[in-house]
PDB file of C-alpha atoms in Angstrom:
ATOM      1  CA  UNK A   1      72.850 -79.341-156.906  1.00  0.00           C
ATOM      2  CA  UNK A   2      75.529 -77.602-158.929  1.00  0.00           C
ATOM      3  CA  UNK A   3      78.502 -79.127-156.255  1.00  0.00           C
ATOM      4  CA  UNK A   4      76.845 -82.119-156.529  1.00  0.00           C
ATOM      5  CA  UNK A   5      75.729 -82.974-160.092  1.00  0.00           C
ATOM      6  CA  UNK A   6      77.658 -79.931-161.662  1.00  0.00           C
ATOM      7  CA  UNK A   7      77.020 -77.361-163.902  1.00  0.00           C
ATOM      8  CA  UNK A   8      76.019 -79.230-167.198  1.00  0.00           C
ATOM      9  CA  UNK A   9      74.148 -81.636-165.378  1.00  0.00           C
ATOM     10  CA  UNK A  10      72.157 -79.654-163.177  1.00  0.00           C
ATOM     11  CA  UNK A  11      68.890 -78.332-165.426  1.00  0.00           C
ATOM     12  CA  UNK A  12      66.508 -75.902-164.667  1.00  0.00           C
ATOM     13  CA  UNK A  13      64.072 -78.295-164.080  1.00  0.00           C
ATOM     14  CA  UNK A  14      65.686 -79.933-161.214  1.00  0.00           C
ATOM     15  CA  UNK A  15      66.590 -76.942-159.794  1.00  0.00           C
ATOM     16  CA  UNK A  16      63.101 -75.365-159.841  1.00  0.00           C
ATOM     17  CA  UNK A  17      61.576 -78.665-158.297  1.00  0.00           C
ATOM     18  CA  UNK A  18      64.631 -79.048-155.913  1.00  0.00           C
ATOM     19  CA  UNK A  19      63.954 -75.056-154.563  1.00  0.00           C
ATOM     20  CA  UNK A  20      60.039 -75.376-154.484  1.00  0.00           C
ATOM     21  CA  UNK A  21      59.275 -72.975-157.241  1.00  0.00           C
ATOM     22  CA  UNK A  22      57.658 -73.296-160.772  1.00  0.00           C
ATOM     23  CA  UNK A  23      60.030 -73.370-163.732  1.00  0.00           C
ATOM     24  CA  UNK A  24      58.191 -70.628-164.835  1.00  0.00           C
ATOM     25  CA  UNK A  25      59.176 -68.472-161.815  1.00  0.00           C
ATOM     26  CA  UNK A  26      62.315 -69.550-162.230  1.00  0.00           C
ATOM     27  CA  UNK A  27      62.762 -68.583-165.646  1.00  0.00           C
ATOM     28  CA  UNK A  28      61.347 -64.800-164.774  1.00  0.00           C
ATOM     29  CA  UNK A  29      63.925 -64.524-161.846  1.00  0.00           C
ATOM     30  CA  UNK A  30      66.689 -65.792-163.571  1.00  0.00           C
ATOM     31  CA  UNK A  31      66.506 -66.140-167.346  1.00  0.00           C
ATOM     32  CA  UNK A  32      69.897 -69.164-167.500  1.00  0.00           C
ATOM     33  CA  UNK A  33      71.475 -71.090-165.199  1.00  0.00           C
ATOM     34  CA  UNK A  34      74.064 -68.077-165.488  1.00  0.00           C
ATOM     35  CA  UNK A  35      72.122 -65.650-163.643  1.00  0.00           C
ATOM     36  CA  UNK A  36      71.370 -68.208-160.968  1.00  0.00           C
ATOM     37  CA  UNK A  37      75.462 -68.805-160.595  1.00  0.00           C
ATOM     38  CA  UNK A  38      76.007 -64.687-160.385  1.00  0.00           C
ATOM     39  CA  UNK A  39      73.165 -64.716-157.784  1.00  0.00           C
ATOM     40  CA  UNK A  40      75.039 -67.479-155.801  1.00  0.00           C
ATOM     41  CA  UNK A  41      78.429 -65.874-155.987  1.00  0.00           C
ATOM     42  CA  UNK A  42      77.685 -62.177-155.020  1.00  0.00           C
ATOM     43  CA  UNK A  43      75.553 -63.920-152.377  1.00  0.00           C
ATOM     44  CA  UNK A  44      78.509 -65.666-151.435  1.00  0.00           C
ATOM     45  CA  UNK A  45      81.083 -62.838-151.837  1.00  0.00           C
ATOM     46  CA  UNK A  46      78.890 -60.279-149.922  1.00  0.00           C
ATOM     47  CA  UNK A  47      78.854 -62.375-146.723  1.00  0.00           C
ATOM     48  CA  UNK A  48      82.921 -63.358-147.164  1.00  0.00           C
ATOM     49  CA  UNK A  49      84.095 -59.895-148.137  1.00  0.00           C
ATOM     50  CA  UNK A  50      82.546 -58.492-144.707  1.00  0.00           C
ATOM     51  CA  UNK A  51      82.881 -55.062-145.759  1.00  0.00           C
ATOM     52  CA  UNK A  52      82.097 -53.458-143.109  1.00  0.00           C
ATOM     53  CA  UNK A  53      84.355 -54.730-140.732  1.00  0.00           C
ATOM     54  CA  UNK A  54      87.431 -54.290-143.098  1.00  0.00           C
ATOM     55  CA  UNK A  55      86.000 -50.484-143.603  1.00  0.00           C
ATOM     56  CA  UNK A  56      85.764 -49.894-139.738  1.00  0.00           C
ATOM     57  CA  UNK A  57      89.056 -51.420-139.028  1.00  0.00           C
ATOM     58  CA  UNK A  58      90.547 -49.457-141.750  1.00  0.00           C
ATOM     59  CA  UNK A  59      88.868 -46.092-140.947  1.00  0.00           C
ATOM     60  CA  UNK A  60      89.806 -47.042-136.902  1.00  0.00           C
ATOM     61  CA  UNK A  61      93.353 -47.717-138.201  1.00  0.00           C
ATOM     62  CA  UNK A  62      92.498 -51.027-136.210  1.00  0.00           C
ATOM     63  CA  UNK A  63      95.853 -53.349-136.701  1.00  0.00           C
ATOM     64  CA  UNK A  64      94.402 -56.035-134.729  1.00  0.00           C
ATOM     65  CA  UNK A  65      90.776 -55.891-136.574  1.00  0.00           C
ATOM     66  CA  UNK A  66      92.487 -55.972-140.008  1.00  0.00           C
ATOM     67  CA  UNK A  67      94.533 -59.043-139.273  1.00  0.00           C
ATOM     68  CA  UNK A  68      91.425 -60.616-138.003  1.00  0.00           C
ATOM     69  CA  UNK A  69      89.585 -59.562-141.092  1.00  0.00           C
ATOM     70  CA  UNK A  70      92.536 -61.274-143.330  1.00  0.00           C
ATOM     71  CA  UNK A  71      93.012 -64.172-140.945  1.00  0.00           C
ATOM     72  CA  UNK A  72      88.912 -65.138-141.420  1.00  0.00           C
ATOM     73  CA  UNK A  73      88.757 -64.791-144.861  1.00  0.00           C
ATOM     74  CA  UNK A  74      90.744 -67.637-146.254  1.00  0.00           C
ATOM     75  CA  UNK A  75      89.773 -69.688-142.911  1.00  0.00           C
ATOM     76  CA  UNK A  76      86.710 -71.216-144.221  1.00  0.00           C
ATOM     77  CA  UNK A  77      85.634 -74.932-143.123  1.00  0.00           C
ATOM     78  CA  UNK A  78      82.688 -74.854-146.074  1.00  0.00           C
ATOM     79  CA  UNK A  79      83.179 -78.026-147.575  1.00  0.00           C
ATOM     80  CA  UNK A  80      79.819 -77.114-149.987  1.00  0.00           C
ATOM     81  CA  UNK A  81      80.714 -73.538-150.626  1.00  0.00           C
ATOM     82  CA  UNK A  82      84.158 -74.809-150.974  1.00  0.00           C
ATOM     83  CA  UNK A  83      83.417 -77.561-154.022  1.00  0.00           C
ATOM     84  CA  UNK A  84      80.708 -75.181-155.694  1.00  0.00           C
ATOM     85  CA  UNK A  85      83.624 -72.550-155.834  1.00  0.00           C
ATOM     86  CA  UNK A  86      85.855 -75.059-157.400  1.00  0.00           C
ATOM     87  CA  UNK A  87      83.317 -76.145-160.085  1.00  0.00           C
ATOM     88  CA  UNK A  88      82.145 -72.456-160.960  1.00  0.00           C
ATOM     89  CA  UNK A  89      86.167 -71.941-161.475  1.00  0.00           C
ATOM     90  CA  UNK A  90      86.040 -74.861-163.514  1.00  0.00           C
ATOM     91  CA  UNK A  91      82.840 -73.562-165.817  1.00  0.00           C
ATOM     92  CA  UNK A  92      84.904 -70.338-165.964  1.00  0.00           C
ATOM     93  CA  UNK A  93      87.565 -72.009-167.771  1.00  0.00           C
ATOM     94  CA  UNK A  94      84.579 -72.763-170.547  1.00  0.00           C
ATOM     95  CA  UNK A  95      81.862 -70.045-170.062  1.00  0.00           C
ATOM     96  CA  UNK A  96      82.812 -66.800-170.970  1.00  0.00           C
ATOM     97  CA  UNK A  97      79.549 -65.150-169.342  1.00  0.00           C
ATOM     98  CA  UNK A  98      80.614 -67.063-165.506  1.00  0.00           C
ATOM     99  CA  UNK A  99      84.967 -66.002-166.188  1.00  0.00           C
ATOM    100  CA  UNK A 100      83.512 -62.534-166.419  1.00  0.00           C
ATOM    101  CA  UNK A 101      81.631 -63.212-162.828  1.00  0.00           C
ATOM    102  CA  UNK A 102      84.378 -64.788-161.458  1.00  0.00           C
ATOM    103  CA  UNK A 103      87.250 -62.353-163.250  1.00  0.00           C
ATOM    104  CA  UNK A 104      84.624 -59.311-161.310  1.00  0.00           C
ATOM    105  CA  UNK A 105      84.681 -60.812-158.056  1.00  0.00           C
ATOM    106  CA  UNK A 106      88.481 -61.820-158.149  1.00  0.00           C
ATOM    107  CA  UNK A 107      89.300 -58.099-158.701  1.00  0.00           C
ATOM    108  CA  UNK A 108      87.463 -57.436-155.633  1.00  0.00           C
ATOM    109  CA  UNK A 109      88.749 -59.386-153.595  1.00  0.00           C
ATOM    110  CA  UNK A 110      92.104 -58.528-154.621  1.00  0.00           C
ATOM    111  CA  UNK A 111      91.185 -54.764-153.905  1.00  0.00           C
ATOM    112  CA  UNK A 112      89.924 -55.428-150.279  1.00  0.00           C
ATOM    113  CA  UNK A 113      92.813 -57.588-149.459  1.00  0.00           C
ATOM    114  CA  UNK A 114      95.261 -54.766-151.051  1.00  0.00           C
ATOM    115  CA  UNK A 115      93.965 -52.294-148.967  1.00  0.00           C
ATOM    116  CA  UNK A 116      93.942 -54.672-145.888  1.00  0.00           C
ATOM    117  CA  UNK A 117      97.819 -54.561-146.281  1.00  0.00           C
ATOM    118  CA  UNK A 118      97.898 -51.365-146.911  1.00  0.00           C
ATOM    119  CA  UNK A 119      96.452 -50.872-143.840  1.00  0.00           C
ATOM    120  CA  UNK A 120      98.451 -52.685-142.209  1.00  0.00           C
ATOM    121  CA  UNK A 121     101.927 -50.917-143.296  1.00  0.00           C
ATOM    122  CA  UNK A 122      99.813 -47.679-142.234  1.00  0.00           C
ATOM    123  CA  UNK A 123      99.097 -46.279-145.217  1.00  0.00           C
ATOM    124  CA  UNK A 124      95.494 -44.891-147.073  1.00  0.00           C
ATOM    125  CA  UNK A 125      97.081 -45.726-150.802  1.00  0.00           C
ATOM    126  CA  UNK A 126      97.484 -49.050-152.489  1.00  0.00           C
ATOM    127  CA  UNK A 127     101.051 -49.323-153.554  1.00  0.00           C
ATOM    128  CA  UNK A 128     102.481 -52.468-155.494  1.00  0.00           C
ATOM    129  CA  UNK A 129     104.237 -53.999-152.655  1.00  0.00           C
ATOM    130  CA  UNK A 130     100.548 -53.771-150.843  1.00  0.00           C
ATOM    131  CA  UNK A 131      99.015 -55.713-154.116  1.00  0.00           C
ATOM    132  CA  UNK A 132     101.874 -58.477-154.547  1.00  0.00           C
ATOM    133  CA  UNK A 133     101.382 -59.236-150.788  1.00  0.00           C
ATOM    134  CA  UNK A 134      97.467 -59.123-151.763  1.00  0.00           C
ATOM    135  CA  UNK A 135      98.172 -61.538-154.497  1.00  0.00           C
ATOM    136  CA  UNK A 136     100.174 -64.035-152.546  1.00  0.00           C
ATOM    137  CA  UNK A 137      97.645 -64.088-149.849  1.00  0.00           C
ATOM    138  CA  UNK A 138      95.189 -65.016-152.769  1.00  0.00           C
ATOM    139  CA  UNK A 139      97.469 -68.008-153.962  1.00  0.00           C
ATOM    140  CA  UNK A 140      97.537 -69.241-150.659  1.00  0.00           C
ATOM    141  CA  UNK A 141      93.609 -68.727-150.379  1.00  0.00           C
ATOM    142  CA  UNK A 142      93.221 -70.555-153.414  1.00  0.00           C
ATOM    143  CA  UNK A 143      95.682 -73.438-152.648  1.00  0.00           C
ATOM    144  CA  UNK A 144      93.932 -74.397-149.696  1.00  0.00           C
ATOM    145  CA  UNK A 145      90.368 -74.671-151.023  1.00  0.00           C
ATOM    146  CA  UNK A 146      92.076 -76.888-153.552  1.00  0.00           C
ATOM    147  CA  UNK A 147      94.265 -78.756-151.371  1.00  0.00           C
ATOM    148  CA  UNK A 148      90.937 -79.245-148.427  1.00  0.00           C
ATOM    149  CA  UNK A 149      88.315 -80.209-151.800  1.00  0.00           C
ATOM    150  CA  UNK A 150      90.643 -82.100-153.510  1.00  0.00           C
ATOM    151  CA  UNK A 151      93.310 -84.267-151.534  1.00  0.00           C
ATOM    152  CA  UNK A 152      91.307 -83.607-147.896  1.00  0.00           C
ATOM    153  CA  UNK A 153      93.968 -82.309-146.617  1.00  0.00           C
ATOM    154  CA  UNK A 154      94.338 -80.668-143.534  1.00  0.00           C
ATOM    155  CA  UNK A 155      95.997 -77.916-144.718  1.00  0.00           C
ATOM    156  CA  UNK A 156      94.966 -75.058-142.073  1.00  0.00           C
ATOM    157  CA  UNK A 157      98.345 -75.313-139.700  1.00  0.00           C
ATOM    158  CA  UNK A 158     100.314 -74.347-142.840  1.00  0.00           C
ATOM    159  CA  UNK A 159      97.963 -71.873-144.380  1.00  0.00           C
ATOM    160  CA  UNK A 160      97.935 -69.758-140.862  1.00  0.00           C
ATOM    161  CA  UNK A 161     101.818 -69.800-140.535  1.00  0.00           C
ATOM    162  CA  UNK A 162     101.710 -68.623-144.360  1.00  0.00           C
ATOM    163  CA  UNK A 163      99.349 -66.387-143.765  1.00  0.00           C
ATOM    164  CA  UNK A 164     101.070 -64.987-141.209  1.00  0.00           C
ATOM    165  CA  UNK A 165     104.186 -64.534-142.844  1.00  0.00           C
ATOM    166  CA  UNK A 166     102.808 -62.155-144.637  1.00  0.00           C
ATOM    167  CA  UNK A 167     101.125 -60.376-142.394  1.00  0.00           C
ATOM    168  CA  UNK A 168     104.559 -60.155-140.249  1.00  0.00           C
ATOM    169  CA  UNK A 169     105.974 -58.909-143.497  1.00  0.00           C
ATOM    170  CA  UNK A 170     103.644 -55.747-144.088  1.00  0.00           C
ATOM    171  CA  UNK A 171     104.610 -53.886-140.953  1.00  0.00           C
TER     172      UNK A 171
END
């Protein structure tokens, strides 16, 4: 409902008689719309930040696993989960209590994907050349979902030879 109405217009309402629950329930689980958009995204971020893979791969000093972990993060064909990120960014820009979500779950990311390059260049310690390659791989994240959501572009075949790039660079 959020992707499709957005934020503002989505109430509480809706989204109790949408889900099958009583606004009352609703309002117990998750007191504003606010606490139903941090229940989305670390719902969202647990199943993209695959954890334990990254973590095995790491600990297995498994080059081949961490590329695969980077190369399937950014990868995503989620049109939905692609719009809804775009319009929580969006609220972020105007919601102080959802930039804090987002601002927590960008640092993250950036973390993981840090210490996925690190990896990489065989190392146990996040350096800075580990986070600027970490924060490039984010802007190209980030440029895709815009480019797919926004212009429908078919921007994979570019995104992969970007992505690999860097991954050729942290050797």
């Amino acid at each position: 409902m959020f992707v499709e109405n957005g934020f503002h217009a989505t109430g509480i309402a809706a989204i109790a008689k949408e889900s099958g629950v009583a606004v009352q329930q609703l309002y117990r689980d998750f007191p504003s719309k606010e606490d139903i958009i941090a229940a989305i995204v670390a719902a969202d971020c647990e199943r993209l930040a695959d954890q334990n893979t990254l973590n095995t791969a790491l600990t297995n000093r498994d080059r081949a696993g961490i590329i695969s972990w980077l190369v399937s993060t950014p990868c995503r064909k989620d049109e939905c989960g692609d719009r809804l990120f775009l319009e929580i960014a969006a609220e972020a820009t105007r919601n102080e209590r959802i930039r804090a979500i987002f601002l927590e779950v960008r640092a993250e990311a950036f973390e993981n994907i840090s210490r996925a390059f690190a990896g990489l260049m065989g190392s146990d310690v996040v350096e800075a050349e580990h986070r600027t390659l970490a924060q490039a791989f984010m802007i190209i994240s980030l440029g895709s979902v815009c480019a797919r959501t926004l212009h429908q572009e078919a921007v994979k075949p570019a995104s992969d030879k970007l992505i690999e790039c860097l991954i050729e660079g942290a050797k």
